Short mmCIF file of C-alpha atoms and ligand atoms in Angstrom, two decimals:
data_model
loop_
_atom_site.label_atom_id
_atom_site.label_comp_id
_atom_site.label_asym_id
_atom_site.label_seq_id
_atom_site.Cartn_x
_atom_site.Cartn_y
_atom_site.Cartn_z
CA UNK I 1 117.97 124.93 76.30
CA UNK I 2 114.04 124.10 77.05
CA UNK I 3 111.90 127.32 77.99
CA UNK I 4 108.85 124.97 79.61
CA UNK I 5 108.71 121.85 81.11
CA UNK I 6 105.53 119.87 81.21
CA UNK I 7 105.98 117.06 83.66
CA UNK I 8 104.44 113.35 84.78
CA UNK I 9 104.50 111.96 87.63
CA UNK I 10 102.93 107.96 88.60
CA UNK I 11 103.21 107.25 91.92
CA UNK I 12 102.89 109.60 94.40
CA UNK I 13 104.84 107.59 96.93
CA UNK I 14 108.05 108.96 97.91
CA UNK I 15 110.28 108.70 94.29
CA UNK I 16 107.22 110.47 93.76
CA UNK I 17 106.04 113.12 95.97
CA UNK I 18 110.68 113.63 95.98
CA UNK I 19 110.75 114.61 92.64
CA UNK I 20 106.96 116.92 92.74
CA UNK I 21 108.67 119.05 96.46
CA UNK I 22 111.72 119.64 94.14
CA UNK I 23 110.17 120.44 90.68
CA UNK I 24 107.71 122.34 92.51
CA UNK I 25 110.62 125.51 93.42
CA UNK I 26 111.40 125.64 89.30
CA UNK I 27 108.34 128.15 87.60
CA UNK I 28 109.65 126.52 83.90
CA UNK I 29 108.26 123.38 85.43
CA UNK I 30 104.19 121.96 84.91
CA UNK I 31 103.91 118.99 86.84
CA UNK I 32 100.87 116.43 87.03
CA UNK I 33 101.16 113.97 89.89
CA UNK I 34 99.27 111.19 89.60
CA UNK I 35 98.19 109.10 92.20
CA UNK I 36 94.91 105.89 92.25
CA UNK I 37 94.27 107.61 95.59
CA UNK I 38 94.91 111.40 95.62
CA UNK I 39 97.49 110.92 98.13
CA UNK I 40 100.60 110.24 100.12
CA UNK I 41 101.08 106.90 102.58
CA UNK I 42 104.28 106.65 104.52
CA UNK I 43 104.13 102.49 104.03
CA UNK I 44 106.75 102.46 107.59
CA UNK I 45 104.39 102.75 109.37
CA UNK I 46 101.70 100.45 108.40
CA UNK I 47 102.32 97.85 109.99
CA UNK I 48 101.23 100.21 113.55
CA UNK I 49 97.72 100.32 111.02
CA UNK I 50 97.40 96.21 110.78
CA UNK I 51 97.93 96.45 115.19
CA UNK I 52 95.68 99.72 116.14
CA UNK I 53 98.67 101.28 116.94
CA UNK I 54 97.86 104.30 115.11
CA UNK I 55 94.64 105.43 112.53
CA UNK I 56 94.28 105.19 109.01
CA UNK I 57 94.67 109.01 108.63
CA UNK I 58 98.74 108.90 110.77
CA UNK I 59 100.15 108.20 107.78
CA UNK I 60 98.39 109.44 104.95
CA UNK I 61 98.34 113.18 103.24
CA UNK I 62 96.15 114.45 101.38
CA UNK I 63 98.32 115.43 97.74
CA UNK I 64 96.01 118.34 97.49
CA UNK I 65 97.15 119.78 101.34
CA UNK I 66 101.03 118.62 100.69
CA UNK I 67 100.81 120.43 97.08
CA UNK I 68 98.11 123.37 97.77
CA UNK I 69 100.68 126.51 98.40
CA UNK I 70 102.36 125.09 94.43
CA UNK I 71 100.59 126.68 91.70
CA UNK I 72 102.93 125.17 89.51
CA UNK I 73 102.08 121.16 90.58
CA UNK I 74 98.58 120.23 90.31
CA UNK I 75 97.62 116.73 91.53
CA UNK I 76 95.60 114.70 90.58
CA UNK I 77 94.05 110.93 91.66
CA UNK I 78 93.31 108.19 89.12
CA UNK I 79 94.66 104.56 87.99
CA UNK I 80 97.35 104.49 85.81
CA UNK I 81 96.42 102.34 83.24
CA UNK I 82 98.77 101.71 80.50
CA UNK I 83 102.17 104.36 79.61
CA UNK I 84 103.43 105.34 75.91
CA UNK I 85 106.85 105.62 76.43
CA UNK I 86 107.28 106.62 73.42
CA UNK I 87 104.73 109.43 73.07
CA UNK I 88 105.68 110.54 76.99
CA UNK I 89 102.10 109.44 77.32
CA UNK I 90 99.38 107.80 79.81
CA UNK I 91 96.39 106.98 80.48
CA UNK I 92 93.90 106.48 83.03
CA UNK I 93 91.22 104.33 83.70
CA UNK I 94 88.73 107.30 83.32
CA UNK I 95 89.45 107.47 80.10
CA UNK I 96 91.30 111.00 80.45
CA UNK I 97 95.09 111.02 79.58
CA UNK I 98 98.16 112.87 79.75
CA UNK I 99 100.85 113.81 77.23
CA UNK I 100 104.13 115.33 78.97
CA UNK I 101 107.79 116.48 77.15
CA UNK I 102 109.20 113.93 80.88
CA UNK I 103 107.19 111.56 82.15
CA UNK I 104 108.14 109.94 85.89
CA UNK I 105 107.58 106.43 87.08
CA UNK I 106 107.60 105.96 90.74
CA UNK I 107 104.52 103.44 90.81
CA UNK I 108 106.01 101.12 93.44
CA UNK I 109 105.48 97.65 94.33
CA UNK I 110 102.74 95.08 95.00
CA UNK I 111 102.85 91.90 96.77
CA UNK I 112 105.11 88.97 95.54
CA UNK I 113 103.18 85.47 95.70
CA UNK I 114 104.93 83.23 94.22
CA UNK I 115 102.58 81.35 92.54
CA UNK I 116 101.50 79.86 95.83
CA UNK I 117 98.02 78.78 95.84
CA UNK I 118 95.55 80.60 97.23
CA UNK I 119 98.21 82.81 98.72
CA UNK I 120 96.20 85.67 96.50
CA UNK I 121 93.44 84.44 97.37
CA UNK I 122 93.55 83.64 101.45
CA UNK I 123 96.39 85.37 102.45
CA UNK I 124 96.31 89.71 103.01
CA UNK I 125 99.43 91.55 101.52
CA UNK I 126 100.96 94.90 103.85
CA UNK I 127 100.79 97.29 100.84
CA UNK I 128 98.51 99.25 101.34
CA UNK I 129 96.40 101.31 104.68
CA UNK I 130 93.69 99.80 102.74
CA UNK I 131 95.17 95.90 103.43
CA UNK I 132 96.65 97.47 106.65
CA UNK I 133 92.67 98.14 107.62
CA UNK I 134 92.15 94.54 106.76
CA UNK I 135 94.85 92.91 109.05
CA UNK I 136 93.71 95.87 112.29
CA UNK I 137 89.60 93.50 111.29
CA UNK I 138 89.80 90.00 110.97
CA UNK I 139 91.85 90.72 114.38
CA UNK I 140 89.31 92.60 115.92
CA UNK I 141 86.87 90.24 114.56
CA UNK I 142 88.10 87.19 115.95
CA UNK I 143 89.04 88.25 118.86
CA UNK I 144 85.34 88.92 119.86
CA UNK I 145 83.85 86.43 117.97
CA UNK I 146 86.59 83.95 119.40
CA UNK I 147 85.56 86.72 122.62
CA UNK I 148 81.87 84.39 122.18
CA UNK I 149 82.26 81.33 121.43
CA UNK I 150 85.11 80.21 122.92
CA UNK I 151 85.50 76.34 121.19
CA UNK I 152 86.20 78.78 118.35
CA UNK I 153 89.86 79.01 118.73
CA UNK I 154 90.12 74.91 118.18
CA UNK I 155 90.52 76.57 114.61
CA UNK I 156 92.88 78.63 115.15
CA UNK I 157 91.20 81.58 115.67
CA UNK I 158 93.47 83.24 117.76
CA UNK I 159 97.08 82.34 115.70
CA UNK I 160 98.45 84.42 113.49
CA UNK I 161 100.07 83.31 110.77
CA UNK I 162 103.36 85.98 108.88
CA UNK I 163 105.01 84.96 106.40
CA UNK I 164 108.81 86.17 105.66
CA UNK I 165 111.65 86.99 107.51
CA UNK I 166 112.70 90.22 106.58
CA UNK I 167 111.70 93.51 108.27
CA UNK I 168 108.42 93.69 107.41
CA UNK I 169 107.34 90.09 107.94
CA UNK I 170 109.53 90.95 111.58
CA UNK I 171 108.79 93.89 111.84
CA UNK I 172 104.48 92.69 111.49
CA UNK I 173 105.19 89.97 114.29
CA UNK I 174 106.56 91.50 116.83
CA UNK I 175 103.60 94.21 116.80
CA UNK I 176 101.36 91.01 116.09
CA UNK I 177 103.23 89.51 118.82
CA UNK I 178 102.66 93.37 120.73
CA UNK I 179 98.76 93.22 120.50
CA UNK I 180 98.16 89.79 121.07
CA UNK I 181 100.24 88.76 123.89
CA UNK I 182 100.25 91.97 125.90
CA UNK I 183 96.63 94.38 123.98
CA UNK I 184 94.09 91.48 123.88
CA UNK I 185 94.07 89.94 127.76
CA UNK I 186 93.13 93.61 129.19
CA UNK I 187 90.41 93.91 125.65
CA UNK I 188 89.18 90.38 126.85
CA UNK I 189 90.20 89.32 130.67
CA UNK I 190 88.22 86.25 130.76
CA UNK I 191 88.95 85.57 127.58
CA UNK I 192 91.04 82.51 127.94
CA UNK I 193 93.85 84.24 125.39
CA UNK I 194 97.04 81.57 126.42
CA UNK I 195 96.72 79.74 123.14
CA UNK I 196 97.26 82.48 120.99
CA UNK I 197 99.72 81.92 118.81
CA UNK I 198 102.37 84.24 116.26
CA UNK I 199 103.58 81.84 113.85
CA UNK I 200 106.83 83.36 111.52
CA UNK I 201 106.83 81.25 108.64
CA UNK I 202 110.50 81.59 106.38
CA UNK I 203 112.04 79.47 103.81
CA UNK I 204 116.00 80.59 104.46
CA UNK I 205 117.41 79.58 107.72
CA UNK I 206 117.27 82.81 109.85
CA UNK I 207 115.01 86.51 109.81
CA UNK I 208 116.87 88.76 108.96
CA UNK I 209 119.77 88.25 106.02
CA UNK I 210 119.89 91.06 104.35
CA UNK I 211 121.72 91.93 108.16
CA UNK I 212 125.35 90.66 110.24
CA UNK I 213 124.95 87.08 111.53
CA UNK I 214 124.37 89.13 115.11
CA UNK I 215 121.43 90.87 114.18
CA UNK I 216 119.98 87.69 113.38
CA UNK I 217 120.86 85.84 116.49
CA UNK I 218 119.58 88.78 118.17
CA UNK I 219 116.60 89.47 116.38
CA UNK I 220 115.40 86.03 117.40
CA UNK I 221 115.79 86.43 120.09
CA UNK I 222 113.29 89.01 120.69
CA UNK I 223 111.00 87.82 118.56
CA UNK I 224 110.84 84.51 121.08
CA UNK I 225 111.13 86.27 124.19
CA UNK I 226 107.55 88.57 122.60
CA UNK I 227 105.69 84.94 121.87
CA UNK I 228 106.88 84.34 118.28
CA UNK I 229 106.83 80.60 117.31
CA UNK I 230 109.44 80.86 114.32
CA UNK I 231 108.89 78.28 111.15
CA UNK I 232 112.21 78.42 110.01
CA UNK I 233 113.66 76.70 107.46
CA UNK I 234 110.61 76.04 105.50
CA UNK I 235 108.92 77.24 102.51
CA UNK I 236 104.84 78.08 102.36
CA UNK I 237 102.66 75.57 100.06
CA UNK I 238 98.95 76.53 99.92
CA UNK I 239 97.34 78.81 102.64
CA UNK I 240 93.02 78.58 102.79
CA UNK I 241 90.72 80.27 104.21
CA UNK I 242 90.86 77.79 106.88
CA UNK I 243 94.91 77.02 106.37
CA UNK I 244 98.89 76.77 105.65
CA UNK I 245 100.45 73.91 103.94
CA UNK I 246 104.25 74.98 105.03
CA UNK I 247 106.87 72.63 102.76
CA UNK I 248 107.26 69.52 105.73
CA UNK I 249 103.60 68.27 105.10
CA UNK I 250 102.22 69.85 108.21
CA UNK I 251 99.77 72.18 108.62
CA UNK I 252 98.92 75.14 111.15
CA UNK I 253 95.10 76.05 111.73
CA UNK I 254 94.52 79.76 110.87
CA UNK I 255 92.11 83.28 110.12
CA UNK I 256 94.51 85.15 110.21
CA UNK I 257 98.18 84.66 106.86
CA UNK I 258 99.77 87.79 106.98
CA UNK I 259 101.63 87.73 103.48
CA UNK I 260 105.53 89.33 103.57
CA UNK I 261 106.86 86.73 101.30
CA UNK I 262 108.64 89.38 98.49
CA UNK I 263 107.69 92.28 96.20
CA UNK I 264 107.81 93.01 93.17
CA UNK I 265 107.55 95.98 90.35
CA UNK I 266 103.53 97.45 90.60
CA UNK I 267 101.17 96.00 87.89
CA UNK I 268 101.52 99.24 85.61
CA UNK I 269 105.38 98.78 84.85
CA UNK I 270 103.65 94.86 83.42
CA UNK I 271 102.18 97.47 80.88
CA UNK I 272 104.80 99.95 80.14
CA UNK I 273 106.47 99.14 77.49
CA UNK I 274 110.34 99.63 79.23
CA UNK I 275 112.58 97.09 79.42
CA UNK I 276 112.25 94.85 83.03
CA UNK I 277 114.88 92.99 84.44
CA UNK I 278 114.80 91.45 88.25
CA UNK I 279 111.77 91.49 90.03
CA UNK I 280 110.12 93.14 86.86
CA UNK I 281 111.59 96.71 87.54
CA UNK I 282 112.69 98.67 85.11
CA UNK I 283 116.40 99.19 84.55
CA UNK I 284 117.55 101.84 84.68
CA UNK I 285 121.21 104.87 83.66
CA UNK I 286 122.70 105.28 85.83
CA UNK I 287 121.01 109.44 86.10
CA UNK I 288 117.63 107.15 86.63
CA UNK I 289 116.55 107.72 82.69
CA UNK I 290 115.52 104.36 81.01
CA UNK I 291 117.51 103.13 78.73
CA UNK I 292 116.19 103.77 74.83
CA UNK I 293 113.78 106.21 76.93
CA UNK I 294 116.25 110.06 77.61
CA UNK I 295 112.59 111.48 78.88
CA UNK I 296 111.50 108.88 81.21
CA UNK I 297 112.27 107.88 85.01
CA UNK I 298 111.96 105.21 86.14
CA UNK I 299 112.29 105.29 90.22
CA UNK I 300 112.06 103.92 93.14
CA UNK I 301 110.20 100.12 94.64
CA UNK I 302 109.68 100.12 90.61
CA UNK I 303 112.98 100.59 89.47
CA UNK I 304 116.73 98.49 89.14
CA UNK I 305 118.57 102.07 90.23
CA UNK I 306 122.06 100.66 90.03
CA UNK I 307 124.29 101.59 93.20
CA UNK I 308 127.76 102.16 94.03
CA UNK I 309 129.16 98.63 93.38
CA UNK I 310 127.11 99.13 90.00
CA UNK I 311 124.43 96.51 92.38
CA UNK I 312 120.72 96.91 92.25
CA UNK I 313 119.83 99.36 95.77
CA UNK I 314 117.43 98.43 98.03
CA UNK I 315 113.82 99.22 98.32
CA UNK I 316 113.87 100.87 100.32
CA UNK I 317 112.39 104.58 101.96
CA UNK I 318 116.12 106.34 101.46
CA UNK I 319 117.01 105.23 98.60
CA UNK I 320 113.26 106.39 96.98
CA UNK I 321 113.47 110.14 98.13
CA UNK I 322 117.44 110.22 97.46
CA UNK I 323 115.64 109.37 93.83
CA UNK I 324 112.66 111.78 93.68
CA UNK I 325 114.24 114.41 94.43
CA UNK I 326 117.80 114.07 91.91
CA UNK I 327 116.03 113.15 89.12
CA UNK I 328 114.35 116.18 89.39
CA UNK I 329 117.67 117.93 89.87
CA UNK I 330 118.52 116.49 86.32
CA UNK I 331 115.18 117.97 84.40
CA UNK I 332 116.41 121.17 86.19
CA UNK I 333 119.41 120.46 83.77
CA UNK I 334 118.58 120.04 81.19
CA UNK I 335 116.22 122.93 81.61
CA UNK I 336 119.27 124.94 82.24
CA UNK I 337 120.84 122.98 79.27
CA UNK I 338 123.76 121.58 81.91
CA UNK I 339 124.54 117.90 82.88
CA UNK I 340 122.54 114.89 84.11
CA UNK I 341 124.87 113.72 87.20
CA UNK I 342 124.75 110.57 87.67
CA UNK I 343 123.04 109.23 91.16
CA UNK I 344 125.27 109.27 93.91
CA UNK I 345 122.78 108.16 97.00
CA UNK I 346 123.78 109.09 100.53
CA UNK I 347 123.13 105.46 102.62
CA UNK I 348 121.86 105.67 106.18
CA UNK I 349 122.18 102.05 106.03
CA UNK I 350 119.74 99.51 106.97
CA UNK I 351 117.17 98.88 109.90
CA UNK I 352 114.71 97.41 111.50
CA UNK I 353 112.73 97.37 114.09
CA UNK I 354 111.39 93.85 116.37
CA UNK I 355 109.08 95.69 119.35
CA UNK I 356 109.11 98.23 122.00
CA UNK I 357 113.53 99.39 123.00
CA UNK I 358 113.93 96.34 120.97
CA UNK I 359 115.41 97.20 117.39
CA UNK I 360 118.86 96.28 114.84
CA UNK I 361 120.34 98.88 112.48
CA UNK I 362 123.33 98.34 110.10
CA UNK I 363 124.26 102.54 109.47
CA UNK I 364 125.09 103.80 106.45
CA UNK I 365 127.48 102.17 103.75
CA UNK I 366 130.64 100.89 106.48
CA UNK I 367 127.12 98.81 108.48
CA UNK I 368 128.37 99.94 111.79
CA UNK I 369 126.21 97.62 114.09
CA UNK I 370 123.39 98.94 117.18
CA UNK I 371 121.39 97.10 118.56
CA UNK I 372 118.24 97.88 121.37
CA UNK I 373 117.36 101.15 122.21
CA UNK I 374 121.00 102.61 119.75
CA UNK I 375 119.40 101.13 116.90
CA UNK I 376 116.10 102.00 117.77
CA UNK I 377 116.86 106.05 118.30
CA UNK I 378 118.30 105.27 114.63
CA UNK I 379 114.99 104.06 112.99
CA UNK I 380 113.71 107.17 114.54
CA UNK I 381 115.90 109.42 113.48
CA UNK I 382 115.62 108.41 109.71
CA UNK I 383 112.16 107.50 109.50
CA UNK I 384 111.51 111.32 111.70
CA UNK I 385 113.17 112.15 108.36
CA UNK I 386 111.59 110.09 106.06
CA UNK I 387 108.10 112.04 108.20
CA UNK I 388 109.77 115.71 107.18
CA UNK I 389 110.70 115.50 103.43
CA UNK I 390 107.89 114.17 102.47
CA UNK I 391 106.77 116.70 104.79
CA UNK I 392 104.34 115.37 106.34
CA UNK I 393 102.69 116.56 109.68
CA UNK I 394 105.34 114.75 112.93
CA UNK I 395 101.81 114.82 115.68
CA UNK I 396 100.74 112.09 115.23
CA UNK I 397 104.41 110.21 115.43
CA UNK I 398 104.81 112.20 117.94
CA UNK I 399 101.78 110.91 119.40
CA UNK I 400 102.88 106.90 118.29
CA UNK I 401 106.32 107.24 120.09
CA UNK I 402 104.82 108.23 123.81
CA UNK I 403 101.94 105.41 123.62
CA UNK I 404 104.69 103.36 122.17
CA UNK I 405 108.06 103.83 124.26
CA UNK I 406 105.43 104.66 127.90
CA UNK I 407 102.39 102.92 127.37
CA UNK I 408 103.08 100.22 124.84
CA UNK I 409 100.28 97.88 126.20
CA UNK I 410 97.78 101.26 125.29
CA UNK I 411 95.61 101.43 121.73
CA UNK I 412 93.41 103.86 121.63
CA UNK I 413 89.98 102.28 122.68
CA UNK I 414 88.39 103.51 118.30
CA UNK I 415 91.14 101.84 117.58
CA UNK I 416 90.10 98.51 119.91
CA UNK I 417 86.97 98.67 119.04
CA UNK I 418 85.01 96.62 116.29
CA UNK I 419 82.55 98.60 115.09
CA UNK I 420 84.91 100.16 112.64
CA UNK I 421 85.39 96.81 110.64
CA UNK I 422 84.27 97.88 107.34
CA UNK I 423 81.89 95.16 106.90
CA UNK I 424 82.04 91.52 108.99
CA UNK I 425 84.48 89.26 107.25
CA UNK I 426 83.90 85.62 108.03
CA UNK I 427 81.08 83.90 108.34
CA UNK I 428 80.58 80.58 110.76
CA UNK I 429 77.99 78.58 110.43
CA UNK I 430 79.01 74.88 110.72
CA UNK I 431 82.12 75.83 112.14
CA UNK I 432 82.48 72.62 113.79
CA UNK I 433 80.43 70.20 111.82
CA UNK I 434 82.60 70.77 108.85
CA UNK I 435 79.59 71.70 106.45
CA UNK I 436 81.51 75.97 106.29
CA UNK I 437 84.21 78.65 107.03
CA UNK I 438 84.47 81.89 106.00
CA UNK I 439 82.52 83.59 103.95
C1 FAD H 501 105.11 97.37 105.43
C2 FAD H 501 105.90 98.24 104.38
C3 FAD H 501 107.08 98.77 105.96
C4 FAD H 501 108.27 98.93 105.18
N1 FAD H 501 108.94 99.86 106.14
C5 FAD H 501 110.41 101.10 105.46
C6 FAD H 501 110.94 100.88 106.82
O1 FAD H 501 111.15 101.28 107.96
N2 FAD H 501 111.59 102.20 105.95
C7 FAD H 501 112.14 102.31 104.77
O2 FAD H 501 113.28 102.92 104.30
N3 FAD H 501 111.30 101.47 103.78
C8 FAD H 501 110.00 100.93 104.88
N4 FAD H 501 109.93 100.18 103.09
C9 FAD H 501 109.90 100.15 101.62
C10 FAD H 501 109.80 102.06 100.94
O3 FAD H 501 108.38 102.44 101.84
C11 FAD H 501 109.59 101.72 100.16
O4 FAD H 501 110.97 101.27 99.54
C12 FAD H 501 108.71 102.99 99.33
O5 FAD H 501 107.43 103.23 99.57
C13 FAD H 501 109.78 103.20 97.74
O6 FAD H 501 108.63 104.54 97.51
P1 FAD H 501 108.51 104.01 96.23
O7 FAD H 501 108.22 106.21 96.44
O8 FAD H 501 108.45 104.05 95.22
O9 FAD H 501 106.88 103.85 95.84
P2 FAD H 501 105.22 103.87 97.32
O10 FAD H 501 105.59 104.16 98.19
O11 FAD H 501 105.18 102.42 97.05
O12 FAD H 501 103.82 104.80 96.45
C14 FAD H 501 103.87 104.28 95.04
C15 FAD H 501 102.67 105.22 94.68
O13 FAD H 501 102.54 104.50 92.96
C16 FAD H 501 100.71 104.77 93.79
N5 FAD H 501 100.31 103.77 91.98
C17 FAD H 501 101.10 102.42 92.25
N6 FAD H 501 99.97 102.58 90.92
C18 FAD H 501 99.31 103.14 90.19
C19 FAD H 501 98.54 103.52 88.65
N7 FAD H 501 98.41 102.57 87.60
N8 FAD H 501 98.32 104.26 88.93
C20 FAD H 501 98.46 105.60 89.40
N9 FAD H 501 99.39 105.35 90.99
C21 FAD H 501 99.84 104.56 91.18
C22 FAD H 501 100.28 103.59 94.72
O14 FAD H 501 99.05 104.38 95.26
C23 FAD H 501 101.42 104.74 95.44
O15 FAD H 501 101.75 106.33 96.48
C24 FAD H 501 108.29 99.44 103.84
C25 FAD H 501 107.37 98.79 103.12
C26 FAD H 501 106.26 98.53 103.16
C27 FAD H 501 105.58 97.70 102.24
#
């Protein structure tokens, strides 16, 4: 029986925040939650930031504010650069060290470019607010510059490529199609936008492979209806600043490639000395601790968490959030001299939103299939709950929902203003004599 437990949580994603919130209810526990950003970002709404539907402030929740009423939880901004699981200590980039009785690793994921030449340098993933802002900035910049110099369109300035046909790629392609085909024609009425393209590339022969065949056909039809071109059954061989080369030798001229092609464990997992399994993720036992390290937990996207069938659970917000809460329960059980319990995931199902009124959902452990408005309603329910559980405000979500459903082509002028882009990124000199392309 232990009197007071110090817990250090690495990462304030769904897993870390849920763990800290539950531990905050026990006065015998002191928590330090460290995140390199100092805020929680709501990843499921990142592509709404990328396509100017929401402002960054709408999905960014300051940790100090989130835990202000919890005196036992200290939020710290810092990048963890090294973990010593035996000593249960972490080293921060600023030179600081934190030591604890229990370490909780919830550092999430990073994109996996699968060694595709040029992808890491020239494609933009969608994992952080910074990534989403880069995508938005690039879209605005490309439209602004092409409006000023329409011949740029011949160089693919209005061709947008999304790599990956999983939920992130499909949702991003659907949202891009809406801004490109429905919103931008109002902003630049004199620009010949008819030639604008959104192309989705995937090596598989369909999209949303984790879903049923019925959902595949529905998603394909909905994407095509929104003007998304599908290049399926073909790999991406190379990405350069000006084009994407596919496995069949064809090339797509483009100035924006969004990478939704896969993910692996966050970099810090590779510097933790902990046993890594598939995707570099840390394999954990049913009670969510790492084998050989009784007081080190790994949760959410950084971990391979075994489900009821022994297979690893998918990388989902609800898995991470429930695991965070469960790990906290096991930490508290130790304090009380009780038994740790094996994680039991309450399966909400899988879902993806393709665009307004178009979504697919397979609900619950029996995968009850829904499409269209009903699936959209299910998506809303699950995400509203994720937001609320993270302790985030619902105001922005509700207002986005209103715009999304009722005024699809509406965007705030602020979010469409190219002047809000951090800095100009593309230098066009020489584009048409082939001497220089991008900066
Ligand atoms: C674009 C996109 C859309 C998605 N849509 C959905 C969806 O619709 N529904 C759904 O259920 N799931 C969705 N997901 C998946 C879901 O967001 C993840 O499964 C979930 O965020 C995982 O939670 P986590 O706590 O493990 O990690 P994360 O939420 O990724 O949090 C990890 C945290 O760790 C911090 N961190 C990382 N490394 C360090 C370090 N070295 N030092 C300090 N801090 C560090 C990061 O800053 C971050 O805050 C989506 C993911 C993406 C990328």
